Coordinates of N, CA and C and ligand atoms in Angstrom, one line a residue:
X281 N -18.5 325.6 -45.6 CA -19.5 325.4 -46.6 C -20.9 325.2 -46.0
X282 N -21.0 324.7 -44.8 CA -22.3 324.8 -44.0 C -22.0 325.4 -42.7
X283 N -22.9 326.3 -42.4 CA -22.8 327.1 -41.2 C -24.2 327.2 -40.5
X284 N -24.2 326.7 -39.2 CA -25.4 326.6 -38.5 C -25.3 327.6 -37.3
X285 N -26.3 328.5 -37.2 CA -26.2 329.4 -36.1 C -27.4 329.4 -35.2
X286 N -27.2 329.2 -33.9 CA -28.3 329.4 -33.0 C -29.5 328.6 -33.3
X287 N -29.3 327.3 -33.6 CA -30.5 326.5 -34.0 C -31.2 326.0 -32.8
X288 N -32.6 326.1 -32.9 CA -33.4 325.7 -31.8 C -34.6 324.9 -32.4
X289 N -34.8 323.7 -31.9 CA -35.9 322.8 -32.4 C -36.7 322.3 -31.2
X290 N -38.0 322.4 -31.3 CA -38.9 321.9 -30.3 C -39.8 320.9 -30.9
X291 N -40.1 319.8 -30.2 CA -41.2 318.9 -30.7 C -42.3 319.1 -29.6
X292 N -43.3 319.9 -29.8 CA -44.2 320.2 -28.8 C -43.5 320.8 -27.6
X293 N -43.6 320.2 -26.4 CA -42.9 320.8 -25.3 C -41.5 320.2 -25.1
X294 N -41.1 319.2 -26.0 CA -39.7 318.7 -25.9 C -38.8 319.6 -26.6
X295 N -37.7 320.0 -25.9 CA -36.6 320.8 -26.5 C -35.6 319.8 -27.1
X296 N -35.5 319.7 -28.4 CA -34.6 318.7 -29.0 C -33.2 319.4 -29.2
X297 N -33.2 320.6 -29.6 CA -31.9 321.3 -29.8 C -32.0 322.7 -29.2
X298 N -31.0 323.2 -28.5 CA -31.0 324.5 -27.9 C -29.7 325.2 -28.4
X299 N -29.8 326.3 -29.1 CA -28.7 327.2 -29.4 C -27.5 326.4 -30.0
X300 N -27.8 325.6 -31.0 CA -26.7 324.8 -31.6 C -26.0 325.6 -32.7
X301 N -24.7 325.8 -32.6 CA -24.0 326.5 -33.7 C -22.8 325.7 -34.0
X302 N -22.6 325.5 -35.3 CA -21.4 324.8 -35.8 C -21.2 325.1 -37.2
X303 N -19.9 324.9 -37.7 CA -19.7 325.1 -39.1 C -18.7 324.0 -39.6
X304 N -18.8 323.7 -40.9 CA -18.0 322.6 -41.4 C -17.4 323.2 -42.7
X305 N -16.1 323.1 -42.9 CA -15.4 323.5 -44.1 C -15.6 322.4 -45.2
X306 N -15.4 322.9 -46.4 CA -15.6 322.0 -47.6 C -14.6 320.8 -47.5
X307 N -15.1 319.6 -47.8 CA -14.2 318.4 -47.8 C -13.8 317.9 -46.5
X308 N -14.4 318.5 -45.4 CA -14.0 318.0 -44.1 C -15.1 317.1 -43.5
X309 N -14.6 316.3 -42.6 CA -15.6 315.4 -41.9 C -15.8 315.9 -40.5
X310 N -17.1 316.1 -40.1 CA -17.4 316.7 -38.8 C -18.3 315.6 -38.1
X311 N -17.8 315.1 -37.0 CA -18.5 314.1 -36.3 C -19.4 314.7 -35.2
X312 N -20.7 314.2 -35.1 CA -21.6 314.7 -34.1 C -21.8 313.5 -33.2
X313 N -21.4 313.6 -31.9 CA -21.5 312.5 -31.0 C -22.4 312.8 -29.9
X314 N -22.8 311.8 -29.1 CA -23.7 312.0 -28.0 C -24.6 310.8 -27.8
X315 N -25.2 310.8 -26.6 CA -26.0 309.6 -26.2 C -27.3 309.6 -26.9
X316 N -28.1 308.5 -26.7 CA -29.4 308.4 -27.3 C -30.2 309.6 -26.8
X317 N -31.0 310.2 -27.8 CA -31.9 311.3 -27.4 C -31.2 312.6 -27.3
X318 N -29.9 312.7 -27.6 CA -29.1 314.0 -27.4 C -29.5 315.0 -28.5
X319 N -30.1 314.6 -29.6 CA -30.6 315.5 -30.6 C -29.8 315.4 -31.9
X320 N -29.0 314.3 -32.1 CA -28.2 314.2 -33.3 C -29.0 314.1 -34.5
X321 N -30.0 313.2 -34.5 CA -30.8 313.0 -35.7 C -31.6 314.3 -36.0
X322 N -32.1 314.9 -35.0 CA -32.8 316.2 -35.2 C -31.9 317.2 -35.9
X323 N -30.6 317.3 -35.6 CA -29.7 318.2 -36.2 C -29.7 317.9 -37.7
X324 N -29.5 316.6 -38.1 CA -29.4 316.2 -39.5 C -30.7 316.5 -40.2
X325 N -31.9 316.2 -39.6 CA -33.2 316.4 -40.2 C -33.4 318.0 -40.4
X326 N -32.9 318.7 -39.5 CA -33.1 320.2 -39.6 C -32.3 320.8 -40.8
X327 N -31.1 320.2 -41.0 CA -30.3 320.7 -42.1 C -31.0 320.4 -43.5
X328 N -31.7 319.3 -43.5 CA -32.4 319.0 -44.7 C -33.8 319.7 -44.8
X329 N -34.2 320.3 -43.7 CA -35.5 321.0 -43.7 C -36.6 320.2 -43.3
X330 N -36.4 319.1 -42.5 CA -37.5 318.2 -42.1 C -38.0 318.5 -40.7
X331 N -37.5 319.6 -40.1 CA -38.1 320.1 -38.8 C -38.5 321.5 -38.9
X332 N -39.2 322.0 -38.0 CA -39.5 323.5 -38.0 C -38.5 324.1 -37.0
X333 N -37.3 324.3 -37.6 CA -36.2 324.8 -36.8 C -36.1 326.4 -36.8
X334 N -35.7 326.9 -35.6 CA -35.5 328.4 -35.6 C -34.0 328.6 -35.5
X335 N -33.5 329.6 -36.2 CA -32.1 329.9 -36.2 C -31.7 330.1 -37.7
X336 N -30.4 329.9 -38.0 CA -30.0 330.2 -39.4 C -29.1 329.0 -39.9
X337 N -29.3 328.6 -41.1 CA -28.5 327.6 -41.8 C -28.0 328.2 -43.1
X338 N -26.7 328.4 -43.3 CA -26.2 328.8 -44.5 C -25.4 327.7 -45.2
X339 N -25.7 327.5 -46.5 CA -25.1 326.5 -47.3 C -24.4 327.1 -48.5
X340 N -23.1 326.9 -48.6 CA -22.3 327.5 -49.7 C -22.6 329.0 -49.8
X341 N -22.7 329.7 -48.7 CA -22.9 331.1 -48.7 C -24.4 331.6 -48.8
X342 N -25.3 330.7 -49.1 CA -26.7 331.1 -49.2 C -27.5 330.7 -47.9
X343 N -28.4 331.6 -47.6 CA -29.3 331.3 -46.4 C -30.4 330.3 -46.9
X344 N -30.3 329.1 -46.4 CA -31.3 328.1 -46.8 C -32.4 327.8 -45.7
X345 N -32.3 328.6 -44.6 CA -33.1 328.3 -43.4 C -34.6 328.0 -43.7
X346 N -35.2 328.8 -44.7 CA -36.6 328.5 -44.9 C -36.8 328.0 -46.3
X347 N -35.8 327.4 -46.9 CA -35.9 326.8 -48.2 C -36.5 325.4 -48.1
X348 N -37.4 325.0 -49.1 CA -38.0 323.6 -49.0 C -37.0 322.5 -49.2
X349 N -37.4 321.3 -48.7 CA -36.5 320.2 -48.7 C -35.9 319.9 -50.1
X350 N -36.9 319.9 -51.1 CA -36.5 319.6 -52.5 C -35.4 320.5 -53.0
X351 N -35.4 321.8 -52.6 CA -34.4 322.7 -53.0 C -33.0 322.4 -52.4
X352 N -33.1 322.0 -51.1 CA -31.8 321.7 -50.4 C -31.2 320.4 -51.1
X353 N -32.1 319.5 -51.4 CA -31.5 318.3 -52.1 C -30.9 318.7 -53.5
X354 N -31.6 319.5 -54.2 CA -31.1 320.0 -55.5 C -29.8 320.7 -55.3
X355 N -29.6 321.5 -54.2 CA -28.4 322.2 -54.0 C -27.2 321.3 -53.6
X356 N -27.5 320.0 -53.3 CA -26.4 319.1 -53.0 C -26.3 318.5 -51.6
X357 N -27.5 318.5 -50.9 CA -27.5 317.9 -49.6 C -28.1 316.5 -49.6
X358 N -27.5 315.5 -49.2 CA -28.0 314.2 -49.2 C -28.0 313.6 -47.8
X359 N -29.1 312.9 -47.4 CA -29.2 312.3 -46.0 C -29.2 310.8 -46.2
X360 N -28.4 310.1 -45.5 CA -28.5 308.6 -45.3 C -29.1 308.4 -43.9
X361 N -30.4 308.1 -43.9 CA -31.1 308.1 -42.5 C -30.7 306.8 -41.8
X362 N -30.9 306.8 -40.5 CA -30.7 305.6 -39.7 C -31.7 304.6 -40.2
X363 N -31.3 303.3 -40.3 CA -32.3 302.3 -40.8 C -32.3 302.2 -42.3
X364 N -31.5 303.1 -43.0 CA -31.2 303.0 -44.4 C -32.3 303.3 -45.4
X365 N -33.6 302.9 -45.1 CA -34.7 303.2 -46.0 C -34.4 302.9 -47.5
X366 N -34.0 301.7 -47.7 CA -33.9 301.2 -49.1 C -35.2 300.9 -49.7
X367 N -35.3 300.6 -51.0 CA -36.5 300.1 -51.6 C -36.3 298.6 -51.7
X368 N -37.0 297.8 -50.8 CA -36.6 296.4 -50.6 C -36.9 295.6 -51.8
X369 N -38.0 295.9 -52.6 CA -38.3 295.0 -53.7 C -37.5 295.4 -55.0
X370 N -36.8 296.5 -54.9 CA -36.0 296.8 -56.1 C -34.6 296.2 -55.9
X371 N -33.9 296.0 -57.0 CA -32.6 295.4 -57.0 C -31.6 296.4 -56.5
X372 N -30.4 295.9 -56.3 CA -29.3 296.8 -55.9 C -29.1 297.9 -57.0
X373 N -29.1 297.4 -58.3 CA -28.9 298.3 -59.4 C -30.0 299.4 -59.4
X374 N -31.2 299.0 -59.2 CA -32.3 299.9 -59.3 C -32.2 300.9 -58.1
X375 N -31.9 300.5 -56.9 CA -31.7 301.4 -55.8 C -30.6 302.4 -56.1
X376 N -29.5 302.0 -56.7 CA -28.5 302.9 -57.0 C -29.0 304.0 -58.1
X377 N -29.7 303.5 -59.1 CA -30.2 304.4 -60.1 C -31.2 305.4 -59.6
X378 N -32.0 305.0 -58.6 CA -32.9 305.9 -57.9 C -32.2 307.1 -57.3
X379 N -31.0 306.8 -56.8 CA -30.2 307.9 -56.2 C -29.8 309.0 -57.3
X380 N -29.8 308.6 -58.5 CA -29.4 309.5 -59.6 C -30.6 310.1 -60.3
X381 N -31.8 310.0 -59.8 CA -33.0 310.4 -60.5 C -33.0 311.8 -61.0
X382 N -32.3 312.7 -60.3 CA -32.2 314.1 -60.7 C -31.2 314.4 -61.8
X383 N -30.4 313.4 -62.1 CA -29.3 313.7 -63.0 C -29.6 313.4 -64.5
X384 N -29.0 314.2 -65.4 CA -29.3 314.0 -66.8 C -28.0 313.6 -67.5
X385 N -27.0 313.0 -66.9 CA -25.8 312.6 -67.5 C -25.6 311.1 -67.4
X386 N -26.3 310.3 -68.3 CA -26.2 308.8 -68.1 C -24.8 308.3 -68.1
X387 N -23.9 308.9 -68.8 CA -22.5 308.3 -68.8 C -21.9 308.5 -67.5
X388 N -22.1 309.7 -66.9 CA -21.6 310.0 -65.6 C -22.2 309.1 -64.5
X389 N -23.5 308.8 -64.7 CA -24.2 307.9 -63.7 C -23.6 306.6 -63.8
X390 N -23.3 306.1 -65.0 CA -22.7 304.7 -65.1 C -21.3 304.7 -64.5
X391 N -20.6 305.8 -64.7 CA -19.2 305.8 -64.1 C -19.3 305.8 -62.6
X392 N -20.2 306.6 -62.1 CA -20.4 306.7 -60.6 C -20.8 305.3 -60.0
X393 N -21.7 304.6 -60.8 CA -22.2 303.3 -60.3 C -20.9 302.3 -60.3
X394 N -20.1 302.4 -61.3 CA -18.9 301.6 -61.4 C -18.0 301.9 -60.2
X395 N -17.9 303.2 -59.9 CA -17.0 303.6 -58.8 C -17.5 303.0 -57.4
X396 N -18.9 303.2 -57.2 CA -19.4 302.7 -56.0 C -19.2 301.1 -55.9
X397 N -19.4 300.4 -57.0 CA -19.2 299.0 -57.0 C -17.8 298.6 -56.8
X398 N -16.9 299.5 -57.2 CA -15.5 299.2 -56.9 C -15.1 299.4 -55.5
X399 N -15.7 300.4 -54.9 CA -15.5 300.7 -53.4 C -16.2 299.6 -52.6
X400 N -17.3 299.2 -53.0 CA -18.1 298.1 -52.3 C -18.3 296.9 -53.2
X401 N -17.3 296.1 -53.4 CA -17.4 295.0 -54.4 C -18.7 294.1 -54.2
X402 N -19.1 294.0 -52.9 CA -20.2 293.1 -52.6 C -21.5 293.6 -53.4
X403 N -21.6 294.9 -53.6 CA -22.7 295.4 -54.4 C -22.7 295.0 -55.8
X404 N -21.5 294.8 -56.4 CA -21.4 294.3 -57.7 C -21.9 292.8 -57.7
X405 N -21.4 292.1 -56.7 CA -21.8 290.6 -56.6 C -23.3 290.5 -56.5
X406 N -24.0 291.4 -55.8 CA -25.4 291.3 -55.6 C -26.2 292.3 -56.5
X407 N -25.6 292.7 -57.6 CA -26.2 293.8 -58.4 C -27.6 293.6 -58.8
X408 N -28.0 292.3 -59.2 CA -29.4 292.1 -59.7 C -30.3 291.5 -58.6
X409 N -29.7 291.5 -57.3 CA -30.5 290.9 -56.2 C -31.4 292.0 -55.6
X410 N -32.5 291.6 -55.1 CA -33.4 292.6 -54.4 C -32.7 293.1 -53.1
X411 N -33.0 294.3 -52.8 CA -32.3 294.9 -51.6 C -32.7 294.2 -50.4
X412 N -33.9 293.6 -50.3 CA -34.4 293.0 -49.1 C -33.5 291.8 -48.7
X413 N -32.7 291.2 -49.7 CA -31.9 290.1 -49.4 C -30.5 290.4 -48.9
X414 N -30.2 291.7 -48.8 CA -28.9 292.1 -48.3 C -28.8 292.0 -46.8
X415 N -27.6 291.8 -46.3 CA -27.4 291.9 -44.9 C -27.4 293.3 -44.4
X416 N -27.3 293.6 -43.1 CA -27.3 294.9 -42.6 C -26.2 295.8 -43.2
X417 N -25.0 295.2 -43.2 CA -23.8 295.9 -43.6 C -23.9 296.2 -45.1
X418 N -24.4 295.2 -45.9 CA -24.5 295.4 -47.3 C -25.5 296.5 -47.6
X419 N -26.6 296.4 -46.9 CA -27.7 297.5 -47.0 C -27.1 298.9 -46.7
X420 N -26.3 299.0 -45.7 CA -25.7 300.3 -45.4 C -24.8 300.8 -46.5
X421 N -24.1 299.8 -47.1 CA -23.2 300.2 -48.2 C -24.1 300.7 -49.4
X422 N -25.2 300.0 -49.6 CA -26.1 300.4 -50.7 C -26.7 301.8 -50.4
X423 N -27.1 302.0 -49.2 CA -27.7 303.3 -48.8 C -26.7 304.5 -49.0
X424 N -25.4 304.2 -48.7 CA -24.4 305.3 -48.9 C -24.1 305.4 -50.4
X425 N -24.0 304.3 -51.1 CA -23.8 304.3 -52.5 C -24.9 305.1 -53.2
X426 N -26.2 304.8 -52.8 CA -27.3 305.5 -53.4 C -27.2 307.0 -53.2
X427 N -26.8 307.4 -52.0 CA -26.7 308.9 -51.7 C -25.6 309.5 -52.6
X428 N -24.5 308.7 -52.8 CA -23.4 309.3 -53.6 C -23.8 309.5 -55.0
X429 N -24.7 308.6 -55.5 CA -25.2 308.7 -56.9 C -25.9 310.1 -57.2
X430 N -26.3 310.8 -56.1 CA -26.9 312.1 -56.3 C -25.8 313.2 -56.4
X431 N -24.6 312.8 -56.4 CA -23.4 313.7 -56.4 C -23.6 314.8 -55.4
X432 N -23.7 314.4 -54.1 CA -23.9 315.4 -53.1 C -22.7 316.2 -52.8
X433 N -22.9 317.4 -52.3 CA -21.7 318.3 -51.9 C -21.6 318.0 -50.4
X434 N -22.8 317.8 -49.7 CA -22.8 317.6 -48.3 C -23.5 316.3 -48.0
X435 N -22.8 315.4 -47.4 CA -23.4 314.0 -47.1 C -23.7 314.0 -45.6
X436 N -25.0 313.7 -45.2 CA -25.4 313.6 -43.8 C -25.6 312.1 -43.5
X437 N -24.8 311.6 -42.6 CA -24.9 310.2 -42.3 C -25.3 310.0 -40.9
X438 N -26.5 309.2 -40.7 CA -27.0 309.0 -39.4 C -26.7 307.6 -38.9
X439 N -25.7 307.5 -38.0 CA -25.3 306.3 -37.4 C -25.1 305.1 -38.4
X440 N -24.2 305.4 -39.4 CA -24.0 304.3 -40.4 C -23.4 303.0 -39.9
X441 N -22.8 303.0 -38.7 CA -22.2 301.8 -38.2 C -23.1 301.0 -37.3
X442 N -24.3 301.5 -37.0 CA -25.2 300.9 -36.0 C -25.6 299.5 -36.3
X443 N -25.3 298.5 -35.4 CA -25.7 297.1 -35.6 C -24.9 296.3 -36.6
X444 N -23.8 296.8 -37.1 CA -23.1 296.1 -38.1 C -21.9 295.3 -37.5
X445 N -21.5 294.3 -38.2 CA -20.4 293.5 -37.8 C -19.1 294.3 -38.0
X446 N -18.1 294.1 -37.2 CA -16.9 295.0 -37.3 C -16.3 295.1 -38.7
X447 N -16.3 294.0 -39.4 CA -15.7 294.1 -40.8 C -16.4 295.1 -41.7
X448 N -17.7 295.2 -41.5 CA -18.5 296.2 -42.3 C -18.2 297.6 -41.8
X449 N -18.1 297.7 -40.5 CA -17.9 299.0 -39.9 C -16.6 299.6 -40.4
X450 N -15.5 298.8 -40.5 CA -14.3 299.3 -41.0 C -14.4 299.7 -42.5
X451 N -15.1 298.9 -43.3 CA -15.3 299.2 -44.7 C -16.0 300.5 -44.9
X452 N -17.0 300.7 -44.0 CA -17.9 301.9 -44.2 C -17.1 303.2 -43.7
X453 N -16.3 303.1 -42.7 CA -15.5 304.2 -42.3 C -14.4 304.5 -43.3
X454 N -13.9 303.5 -43.9 CA -12.9 303.7 -45.0 C -13.5 304.5 -46.1
X455 N -14.7 304.1 -46.5 CA -15.4 304.8 -47.6 C -15.7 306.2 -47.2
X456 N -16.1 306.5 -46.0 CA -16.4 307.8 -45.5 C -15.2 308.7 -45.7
X457 N -14.0 308.2 -45.2 CA -12.8 308.9 -45.3 C -12.5 309.2 -46.7
X458 N -12.7 308.2 -47.6 CA -12.3 308.4 -49.0 C -13.2 309.4 -49.7
X459 N -14.5 309.4 -49.5 CA -15.3 310.4 -50.2 C -14.9 311.8 -49.9
X460 N -14.5 312.0 -48.6 CA -14.1 313.4 -48.2 C -12.8 313.7 -48.8
X461 N -11.8 312.8 -48.6 CA -10.4 313.1 -49.1 C -10.3 313.2 -50.6
X462 N -11.0 312.2 -51.3 CA -10.8 312.1 -52.7 C -11.8 312.8 -53.6
X463 N -13.0 313.1 -53.0 CA -14.0 313.7 -53.8 C -14.3 315.1 -53.3
X464 N -13.8 315.4 -52.2 CA -14.1 316.8 -51.6 C -15.5 316.9 -51.1
X465 N -16.1 315.8 -50.8 CA -17.5 315.9 -50.3 C -17.4 316.2 -48.8
X466 N -18.2 317.1 -48.3 CA -18.2 317.4 -46.9 C -19.1 316.4 -46.2
X467 N -18.7 316.0 -45.0 CA -19.5 314.9 -44.3 C -19.9 315.3 -42.9
X468 N -21.1 315.2 -42.6 CA -21.6 315.4 -41.2 C -22.0 314.0 -40.7
X469 N -21.2 313.5 -39.8 CA -21.3 312.1 -39.4 C -21.8 312.0 -38.0
X470 N -23.1 311.5 -37.9 CA -23.6 311.2 -36.5 C -23.3 309.8 -36.1
X471 N -22.7 309.6 -35.0 CA -22.2 308.3 -34.6 C -22.3 308.1 -33.1
X472 N -22.6 306.8 -32.7 CA -22.4 306.4 -31.3 C -21.1 305.7 -31.1
X473 N -20.5 305.3 -32.3 CA -19.2 304.6 -32.2 C -18.1 305.8 -32.2
X474 N -18.0 306.3 -31.0 CA -17.2 307.5 -30.8 C -15.7 307.4 -31.2
X475 N -15.2 306.2 -30.9 CA -13.7 306.0 -31.2 C -13.5 306.0 -32.7
X476 N -14.3 305.3 -33.5 CA -14.1 305.2 -34.9 C -14.4 306.5 -35.6
X477 N -15.5 307.2 -35.1 CA -15.8 308.5 -35.7 C -14.7 309.5 -35.5
X478 N -14.1 309.5 -34.3 CA -13.1 310.5 -34.1 C -11.8 310.2 -34.8
X479 N -11.7 308.9 -35.2 CA -10.5 308.5 -36.0 C -10.5 309.0 -37.4
X480 N -11.8 309.2 -38.0 CA -11.8 309.7 -39.4 C -12.2 311.2 -39.4
X481 N -12.7 311.7 -38.3 CA -13.2 313.1 -38.4 C -12.0 314.1 -38.3
X482 N -12.3 315.3 -38.9 CA -11.4 316.4 -38.7 C -11.7 317.2 -37.4
X483 N -13.0 317.4 -37.3 CA -13.5 318.1 -36.1 C -14.7 317.3 -35.5
X484 N -15.1 317.7 -34.3 CA -16.3 316.9 -33.7 C -16.9 317.8 -32.7
X485 N -18.2 317.5 -32.4 CA -19.0 318.1 -31.3 C -19.7 317.0 -30.6
X486 N -19.8 317.2 -29.3 CA -20.6 316.3 -28.5 C -21.9 317.0 -28.1
X487 N -23.0 316.4 -28.4 CA -24.3 317.0 -28.0 C -24.7 316.3 -26.7
X488 N -25.2 317.1 -25.7 CA -25.8 316.6 -24.5 C -27.1 317.3 -24.3
X489 N -28.2 316.6 -24.2 CA -29.5 317.1 -24.0 C -29.7 318.3 -25.0
X490 N -29.4 318.1 -26.2 CA -29.7 319.1 -27.2 C -28.8 320.3 -27.3
X491 N -27.7 320.3 -26.4 CA -26.8 321.5 -26.5 C -25.4 320.9 -26.8
X492 N -24.6 321.8 -27.4 CA -23.2 321.4 -27.7 C -22.4 321.5 -26.4
X493 N -21.9 320.3 -25.9 CA -21.2 320.4 -24.6 C -19.7 320.6 -24.9
X494 N -19.2 320.0 -26.0 CA -17.8 320.1 -26.4 C -17.7 320.3 -27.9
X495 N -16.7 321.0 -28.3 CA -16.5 321.1 -29.8 C -15.0 321.4 -30.0
X496 N -14.5 320.8 -31.1 CA -13.1 321.1 -31.3 C -12.5 320.1 -32.4
X497 N -11.2 320.1 -32.5 CA -10.5 319.2 -33.4 C -10.7 317.8 -32.9
X498 N -10.8 316.8 -33.8 CA -11.1 315.5 -33.4 C -10.1 314.9 -32.4
X499 N -8.8 315.2 -32.6 CA -7.8 314.6 -31.7 C -7.9 315.3 -30.3
X500 N -8.3 316.6 -30.2 CA -8.4 317.2 -28.9 C -9.6 316.7 -28.2
X501 N -10.7 316.5 -29.0 CA -11.9 315.9 -28.4 C -11.6 314.5 -27.8
X502 N -10.9 313.7 -28.6 CA -10.6 312.3 -28.2 C -9.7 312.3 -26.9
X503 N -8.9 313.4 -26.8 CA -8.0 313.4 -25.6 C -8.6 314.1 -24.4
X504 N -9.8 314.7 -24.5 CA -10.4 315.4 -23.4 C -10.9 314.4 -22.4
X505 N -10.4 314.5 -21.1 CA -10.7 313.5 -20.1 C -12.2 313.3 -19.9
X506 N -13.0 314.4 -20.0 CA -14.4 314.3 -19.8 C -15.1 313.4 -20.9
X507 N -14.6 313.6 -22.1 CA -15.1 312.9 -23.3 C -14.7 311.4 -23.1
X508 N -13.4 311.2 -22.7 CA -12.9 309.9 -22.5 C -13.7 309.1 -21.5
X509 N -14.0 309.8 -20.4 CA -14.7 309.1 -19.4 C -16.2 308.7 -19.8
X510 N -16.8 309.7 -20.4 CA -18.3 309.5 -20.7 C -18.5 308.7 -22.0
X511 N -17.6 308.9 -23.0 CA -17.9 308.3 -24.3 C -16.9 307.3 -24.9
X512 N -15.7 307.2 -24.2 CA -14.7 306.3 -24.7 C -14.3 305.2 -23.7
X513 N -15.2 305.0 -22.8 CA -15.0 304.0 -21.8 C -13.8 304.2 -20.9
X514 N -13.5 305.5 -20.5 CA -12.5 305.9 -19.6 C -11.1 305.9 -20.1
Ligands
ATP45 P1 -30.8 308.4 -31.0 O1 -29.3 308.2 -30.9 O2 -31.6 307.6 -30.1 O3 -31.3 308.4 -32.5 P2 -30.6 311.3 -31.2 O4 -29.4 311.9 -30.5 O5 -30.6 311.2 -32.6 O6 -31.0 310.0 -30.5 P3 -33.1 312.7 -31.6 O7 -33.7 311.6 -32.2 O8 -32.7 313.9 -32.4 O9 -31.8 312.2 -30.7 O10 -34.1 313.2 -30.4 C1 -33.9 314.3 -29.6 C2 -35.0 314.5 -28.6 O11 -36.2 314.8 -29.3 C3 -35.3 313.2 -27.8 O12 -35.7 313.6 -26.5 C4 -36.5 312.6 -28.5 O13 -37.3 311.8 -27.7 C5 -37.2 313.8 -29.0 N1 -37.9 313.6 -30.3 C6 -37.3 313.2 -31.5 N2 -38.2 313.1 -32.5 C7 -39.4 313.5 -31.9 C8 -40.8 313.6 -32.5 N3 -41.0 313.4 -33.7 N4 -41.7 314.0 -31.6 C9 -41.4 314.2 -30.3 N5 -40.2 314.1 -29.7 C10 -39.2 313.8 -30.5

């Protein structure tokens, strides 16, 4: 459903991505792993059209390489950036509704809000509370919930587990697995929590200095001795 070919991104003289090619089938979870600065965020930003990338990006069979960001969002691509970017003075309810701003089916929006609150009950408890009062884990749940309210076909997640307590990490990975398996949403998951990411992913790639160093089925990546040594603590 998304196919990236020979993607190259420069920031001035810095090469952030070099000849990156990968594809993800509908409803599958693809993990993008790698150290700080490997180019993971740049890859997600490029898919949404936030960098001046060279190469080709096809989404559901259409070439979107030079399409504007707003069109990519309309076509069903949603990004949950690192650091969540919530509206702190708005309530949980308002943040969720903002995710649905493009939709014209109020009944469907209500149903989806109920569903998100069922998956993350803490959001129901905090429904009328301002987002600024949420903990890191709760904020991450809200950020994912808000992205789901746009009914995305492709969900781009940038390090959803970073800085969270283990209990939240497990809940968030459970939700990621469930949106792919139960809703058929395709997920591109950038993570430094290599073990957890490989446990939910179907396929994975490891980026090193902007290039794909390894790519394959998640279990074969997890079993690769080079990946084990460098990213799974030996
Ligand atoms: P992290 O895990 O630290 O978020 P990352 O794998 O997501 O890292 P990117 O943020 O994509 O990596 O960065 C890739 C490279 O591009 C790094 O060398 C980074 O310093 C550089 N870079 C990223 N954004 C910019 C920018 N706006 N201007 C200049 N260089 C940048």
